[in-house]
CSV table of C-alpha atoms in Angstrom, one decimal:
chain,number,residue,atom,x,y,z
V,2,MET,CA,-26.8,15.2,-5.5
V,3,SER,CA,-26.2,18.2,-3.2
V,4,SER,CA,-22.6,19.1,-2.2
V,5,CYS,CA,-21.3,19.8,1.3
V,6,SER,CA,-18.0,21.1,2.4
V,7,LEU,CA,-15.5,19.2,4.5
V,8,ALA,CA,-15.9,21.9,7.1
V,9,ARG,CA,-19.4,20.5,7.9
V,10,ALA,CA,-18.2,16.9,7.5
V,11,GLY,CA,-15.4,17.5,10.0
V,12,SER,CA,-17.8,18.7,12.7
V,13,HIS,CA,-19.9,15.6,12.6
V,14,PRO,CA,-20.1,14.0,16.1
V,15,GLY,CA,-19.3,10.6,14.7
V,16,HIS,CA,-15.8,11.6,13.6
V,17,PRO,CA,-12.9,10.5,15.8
V,18,PRO,CA,-10.9,13.4,17.2
V,19,LEU,CA,-8.0,12.9,14.8
V,20,ALA,CA,-10.3,13.1,11.8
V,21,ARG,CA,-11.8,16.3,13.0
V,22,ARG,CA,-8.4,17.8,13.5
V,23,LEU,CA,-7.3,16.8,10.0
V,24,LEU,CA,-10.4,18.0,8.3
V,25,ASP,CA,-10.4,21.3,10.2
V,26,ALA,CA,-6.7,21.9,9.6
V,27,SER,CA,-7.1,21.2,5.9
V,28,LEU,CA,-9.7,23.9,5.6
V,29,THR,CA,-8.3,26.8,7.6
V,30,PRO,CA,-8.5,29.7,5.2
V,31,GLU,CA,-5.7,32.1,4.7
V,32,HIS,CA,-7.9,34.6,3.0
V,33,ASP,CA,-11.6,35.5,2.9
V,34,ASN,CA,-12.5,33.7,-0.4
V,35,LYS,CA,-14.0,30.6,1.2
V,36,SER,CA,-15.0,29.2,-2.2
V,37,GLU,CA,-11.2,28.7,-3.0
V,38,ALA,CA,-10.3,27.7,0.6
V,39,ALA,CA,-12.8,24.9,1.0
V,40,MET,CA,-12.8,21.5,-0.6
V,41,TYR,CA,-16.3,20.3,-1.4
V,42,LEU,CA,-17.6,16.7,-1.1
V,43,THR,CA,-20.7,15.0,-2.3
V,44,GLY,CA,-22.9,13.4,0.3
V,45,SER,CA,-21.6,10.0,-0.6
V,46,GLU,CA,-18.0,11.2,-0.3
V,47,GLN,CA,-18.6,12.6,3.1
V,48,GLN,CA,-20.1,9.4,4.3
V,49,ALA,CA,-17.2,7.4,2.8
V,50,LEU,CA,-14.6,9.7,4.4
V,51,ARG,CA,-16.3,9.4,7.8
V,52,GLY,CA,-15.9,5.6,7.5
V,53,VAL,CA,-12.3,5.9,6.5
V,54,PHE,CA,-11.3,8.1,9.5
V,55,THR,CA,-13.3,5.9,11.9
V,56,LEU,CA,-11.4,2.9,10.6
V,57,LEU,CA,-8.0,4.5,10.8
V,58,ALA,CA,-8.7,5.4,14.5
V,59,GLN,CA,-9.2,1.8,15.4
V,60,GLU,CA,-6.5,-0.6,16.8
V,61,ARG,CA,-5.8,-3.1,14.0
V,62,GLY,CA,-2.9,-5.0,12.6
V,63,GLU,CA,-0.9,-3.6,9.7
V,64,SER,CA,-2.3,-5.9,7.0
V,65,ASP,CA,-5.8,-5.5,8.3
V,66,VAL,CA,-5.5,-1.7,8.2
V,67,ARG,CA,-4.4,-1.8,4.7
V,68,GLU,CA,-6.9,-4.3,3.5
V,69,ARG,CA,-9.9,-2.6,5.1
V,70,LEU,CA,-8.7,0.8,3.9
V,71,GLY,CA,-8.4,-0.7,0.4
V,72,TRP,CA,-12.1,-1.6,0.3
V,73,ALA,CA,-13.0,1.9,1.6
V,74,LEU,CA,-10.9,3.6,-1.1
V,75,LEU,CA,-12.4,1.6,-3.9
V,76,ASP,CA,-15.7,3.0,-2.8
V,77,LEU,CA,-14.5,6.6,-2.2
V,78,LEU,CA,-12.4,6.9,-5.3
V,79,HIS,CA,-14.7,4.9,-7.7
V,80,ALA,CA,-11.9,2.5,-8.4
V,81,ASP,CA,-11.7,-1.2,-9.3
V,82,GLN,CA,-8.5,-2.7,-8.1
V,83,PHE,CA,-6.3,-2.1,-5.0
V,84,ALA,CA,-2.9,-3.4,-3.9
V,85,SER,CA,-0.6,-2.5,-1.0
V,86,PHE,CA,2.9,-3.4,-0.1
V,87,VAL,CA,5.7,-2.4,2.3
V,88,TRP,CA,9.0,-1.6,0.8
V,89,ASN,CA,11.8,-3.6,2.4
V,90,ALA,CA,15.1,-1.8,2.0
V,91,GLU,CA,17.0,-4.8,3.4
V,92,SER,CA,15.8,-7.2,0.7
V,93,GLY,CA,15.3,-4.6,-2.0
V,94,GLY,CA,11.7,-5.6,-2.7
V,95,PHE,CA,8.1,-5.1,-1.7
V,96,ASP,CA,6.7,-7.3,1.0
V,97,GLY,CA,3.5,-7.7,3.0
V,98,ARG,CA,1.2,-8.0,0.0
V,99,VAL,CA,-2.5,-7.0,0.3
V,100,ALA,CA,-4.6,-7.0,-2.9
V,101,LEU,CA,-8.2,-6.7,-3.9
V,102,ASN,CA,-9.8,-7.7,-7.2
V,103,MET,CA,-6.5,-8.9,-8.5
V,104,ASP,CA,-5.3,-12.4,-9.6
V,105,PRO,CA,-3.0,-14.0,-7.0
V,106,ALA,CA,-0.9,-15.7,-9.7
V,107,ASN,CA,-0.4,-12.4,-11.5
V,108,LEU,CA,0.7,-10.8,-8.2
V,109,ASP,CA,3.1,-13.7,-7.7
V,110,ARG,CA,4.7,-12.9,-11.0
V,111,TYR,CA,4.9,-9.3,-9.8
V,112,GLY,CA,6.8,-10.4,-6.7
V,113,GLU,CA,9.1,-12.6,-8.6
V,114,TRP,CA,9.8,-10.5,-11.7
V,115,HIS,CA,7.8,-7.4,-12.5
V,116,GLN,CA,8.6,-5.4,-9.4
V,117,HIS,CA,12.2,-5.6,-10.4
V,118,HIS,CA,11.4,-4.2,-13.9
V,119,ASP,CA,8.8,-1.7,-12.8
V,120,PRO,CA,9.1,1.7,-14.6
V,121,ILE,CA,6.7,3.7,-12.5
V,122,THR,CA,6.5,2.6,-8.8
V,123,PHE,CA,9.8,3.9,-7.6
V,124,VAL,CA,9.2,7.3,-9.3
V,125,LEU,CA,5.7,7.4,-7.6
V,126,GLN,CA,7.3,6.5,-4.3
V,127,SER,CA,9.8,9.4,-4.5
V,128,HIS,CA,6.9,11.9,-4.6
V,129,ARG,CA,5.8,11.1,-1.0
V,130,ARG,CA,2.3,12.2,-1.8
V,131,ALA,CA,-0.8,11.1,-3.8
V,132,THR,CA,0.4,10.9,-7.4
V,133,ARG,CA,-1.3,9.7,-10.6
V,134,VAL,CA,0.6,7.3,-12.8
V,135,THR,CA,0.0,9.7,-15.7
V,136,ASP,CA,1.8,12.4,-13.6
V,137,VAL,CA,5.1,10.4,-14.0
V,138,MET,CA,4.6,8.7,-17.4
V,139,PRO,CA,2.2,9.4,-20.3
V,140,GLN,CA,-0.4,6.7,-20.6
V,141,ARG,CA,0.5,5.8,-24.1
V,142,GLU,CA,4.1,5.4,-23.2
V,143,LEU,CA,3.1,3.2,-20.2
V,144,MET,CA,0.9,1.0,-22.5
V,145,ARG,CA,4.0,0.2,-24.7
V,146,THR,CA,5.9,-1.2,-21.7
V,147,GLU,CA,6.2,-4.9,-20.8
V,148,PHE,CA,5.1,-3.9,-17.3
V,149,PHE,CA,1.7,-2.9,-18.7
V,150,THR,CA,1.2,-5.6,-21.3
V,151,ASP,CA,2.4,-8.5,-19.1
V,152,PHE,CA,1.3,-7.4,-15.7
V,153,LEU,CA,-1.1,-4.4,-15.4
V,154,SER,CA,-3.4,-5.3,-18.3
V,155,ARG,CA,-3.9,-8.9,-17.2
V,156,ASP,CA,-6.0,-7.6,-14.3
V,157,GLY,CA,-7.5,-4.7,-16.2
V,158,LEU,CA,-5.4,-2.1,-14.4
V,159,HIS,CA,-5.4,1.0,-16.7
V,160,TRP,CA,-5.5,4.3,-14.7
V,161,GLY,CA,-3.5,4.4,-11.5
V,162,MET,CA,-2.8,6.5,-8.4
V,163,ASN,CA,-0.3,5.8,-5.6
V,164,LEU,CA,0.4,7.0,-2.1
V,165,HIS,CA,3.6,5.9,-0.4
V,166,ALA,CA,3.7,6.5,3.4
V,167,PHE,CA,6.9,7.1,5.2
V,168,GLU,CA,8.2,7.8,8.7
V,169,GLY,CA,11.3,9.7,8.0
V,170,GLN,CA,13.2,7.5,5.6
V,171,ARG,CA,11.4,4.3,6.6
V,172,ALA,CA,8.7,3.1,4.4
V,173,LEU,CA,5.5,2.2,6.3
V,174,GLY,CA,3.2,1.0,3.5
V,175,ASP,CA,1.8,2.1,0.2
V,176,LEU,CA,-1.7,2.4,-1.4
V,177,ARG,CA,-2.0,1.6,-5.1
V,178,ILE,CA,-5.4,2.3,-6.5
V,179,TRP,CA,-6.4,1.5,-10.0
V,180,ARG,CA,-9.3,1.9,-12.4
V,181,ARG,CA,-10.3,0.0,-15.5
V,182,LYS,CA,-10.0,1.8,-18.8
V,183,GLY,CA,-13.6,2.9,-19.2
V,184,ARG,CA,-13.7,4.9,-15.9
V,185,GLY,CA,-11.2,7.5,-17.0
V,186,ASP,CA,-8.2,8.8,-15.0
V,187,PHE,CA,-8.2,10.1,-11.5
V,188,GLY,CA,-8.4,13.8,-11.1
V,189,ASP,CA,-7.0,16.5,-8.7
V,190,HIS,CA,-10.1,16.0,-6.4
V,191,GLU,CA,-9.2,12.3,-5.9
V,192,LYS,CA,-5.6,13.2,-5.3
V,193,ALA,CA,-6.6,15.7,-2.6
V,194,LEU,CA,-8.8,13.1,-0.9
V,195,LEU,CA,-6.0,10.6,-0.7
V,196,ASP,CA,-3.6,13.3,0.6
V,197,LEU,CA,-6.1,14.2,3.3
V,198,ILE,CA,-6.2,10.6,4.5
V,199,GLU,CA,-2.4,10.2,4.6
V,200,PRO,CA,-1.7,11.4,8.2
V,201,ALA,CA,-4.4,9.1,9.7
V,202,PHE,CA,-3.0,6.2,7.6
V,203,ILE,CA,0.5,6.8,8.8
V,204,GLY,CA,-0.8,7.0,12.4
V,205,ALA,CA,-2.7,3.7,12.1
V,206,LEU,CA,0.4,1.9,10.8
V,207,GLN,CA,2.6,3.3,13.5
V,208,ARG,CA,0.2,2.2,16.2
V,209,ALA,CA,-0.1,-1.2,14.6
V,210,GLN,CA,3.7,-1.6,14.5
V,211,ARG,CA,4.1,-0.6,18.2
V,212,THR,CA,1.4,-3.0,19.2
V,213,ALA,CA,2.9,-5.9,17.3
V,214,ALA,CA,6.3,-5.2,18.8
V,215,ALA,CA,4.9,-5.3,22.3
V,216,VAL,CA,3.0,-8.6,21.9
V,217,PRO,CA,5.3,-11.6,21.9
V,218,MET,CA,4.5,-14.5,19.7
V,219,PRO,CA,5.3,-18.0,21.0
V,220,ALA,CA,8.4,-18.9,19.1
V,221,GLU,CA,7.7,-22.6,18.8
V,222,THR,CA,4.2,-22.1,17.4
V,223,ALA,CA,5.4,-19.5,14.9
V,224,TRP,CA,8.3,-21.7,13.7
V,225,ASN,CA,6.1,-24.8,13.3
V,226,SER,CA,3.7,-22.9,11.0
V,227,LEU,CA,6.5,-22.8,8.4
V,228,SER,CA,7.3,-25.5,5.9
V,229,ALA,CA,10.7,-27.2,5.9
V,230,ARG,CA,11.8,-25.1,3.0
V,231,GLU,CA,10.6,-21.9,4.6
V,232,GLN,CA,12.4,-22.8,7.8
V,233,GLU,CA,15.6,-23.2,5.8
V,234,VAL,CA,15.2,-19.7,4.3
V,235,ALA,CA,14.3,-18.3,7.7
V,236,ARG,CA,17.5,-19.8,9.3
V,237,ALA,CA,19.6,-18.3,6.5
V,238,VAL,CA,18.0,-14.9,7.1
V,239,CYS,CA,18.7,-15.1,10.8
V,240,GLU,CA,22.3,-15.9,10.0
V,241,GLY,CA,22.6,-12.7,8.0
V,242,LEU,CA,22.7,-14.1,4.5
V,243,THR,CA,21.5,-11.9,1.6
V,244,ASP,CA,18.9,-13.1,-0.9
V,245,LYS,CA,21.6,-13.9,-3.4
V,246,GLU,CA,23.6,-15.9,-0.9
V,247,ILE,CA,20.5,-17.8,0.1
V,248,ALA,CA,19.6,-18.6,-3.5
V,249,ARG,CA,23.1,-19.9,-4.1
V,250,CYS,CA,23.1,-22.1,-1.0
V,251,MET,CA,19.7,-23.5,-1.9
V,252,ALA,CA,20.3,-23.8,-5.6
V,253,VAL,CA,17.2,-21.7,-6.5
V,254,SER,CA,16.6,-18.3,-8.1
V,255,VAL,CA,16.6,-15.0,-6.2
V,256,PRO,CA,12.9,-14.5,-7.0
V,257,THR,CA,12.1,-17.9,-5.5
V,258,VAL,CA,13.9,-16.9,-2.3
V,259,ARG,CA,11.8,-13.7,-2.2
V,260,THR,CA,8.6,-15.7,-2.7
V,261,TYR,CA,9.6,-17.9,0.3
V,262,LEU,CA,10.2,-14.7,2.3
V,263,ARG,CA,6.9,-13.3,1.5
V,264,ARG,CA,5.2,-16.5,2.6
V,265,ILE,CA,7.2,-16.5,5.8
V,266,PHE,CA,6.3,-12.8,6.5
V,267,ASP,CA,2.6,-13.5,5.8
V,268,LYS,CA,2.5,-16.6,8.1
V,269,LEU,CA,4.3,-14.8,11.0
V,270,GLY,CA,2.5,-11.5,10.6
V,271,ILE,CA,5.7,-9.6,10.2
V,272,GLU,CA,6.9,-7.2,7.5
V,273,ARG,CA,10.7,-7.1,7.7
V,274,ARG,CA,13.8,-9.3,8.0
V,275,SER,CA,14.8,-7.7,11.3
V,276,ALA,CA,11.5,-8.8,12.8
V,277,LEU,CA,12.2,-12.4,11.7
V,278,ALA,CA,15.6,-12.3,13.4
V,279,GLY,CA,14.0,-11.0,16.6
V,280,LEU,CA,11.5,-13.8,16.6
V,281,ALA,CA,14.2,-16.4,16.2
V,282,MET,CA,16.0,-15.0,19.3
V,283,ARG,CA,13.0,-15.5,21.6
């Protein structure tokens, strides 16, 4: 298959303006050796990137953005599994789960236990750019961990790459892309592709959050969508109780409280505890 440069891809009339600016900026040479300044794409990569930038220029909700981008990244990066979360500093956990080609029950265990015993994700998060799992932990060492044997391997996750998007110190959302063992690890080319997408991904999430904040949800309808137990947890959050305090009051474990919170956030279409408190005040 013939190769083409991002310089040509960026000039395609179908690209949204943001995509053209990102592509053009990424290829502005600082010297005359264009073979070193340009990043080359195959025809299929060019087409996939065009679709990614078009998607990220659209007005969509946060979860929808992350899910649709996940499907596009599986194609672009020749990957097999995808997950995305939003780090919640208030609760000390990852909320807003979106996942493709992964077992929901296994992901429930991640939310309840494994995310609190995760040897790689917080290191990947600290890099603030596309980073392979093998960049922070040798594969053989990872394979000896409980995190790998009891969580990753259950869904066939072997080679991984993450991108954690931030606005200043506030986490907006992450992209966790995985391949099965037989495909081999991601390379520098795939890392560069993911880094190229990051500004548009951040912009899409910021727009989605602004839109969600501007559109009021009928409080009674939202509240009635919760189960009695979920309403109990929601009231406790609005009263300012921590997860540990809620667990003690309800005589349940902290992971169980966080499972309830994830369900509440999913039903209400919110990502953070502060948004739940705001909804309750309407």
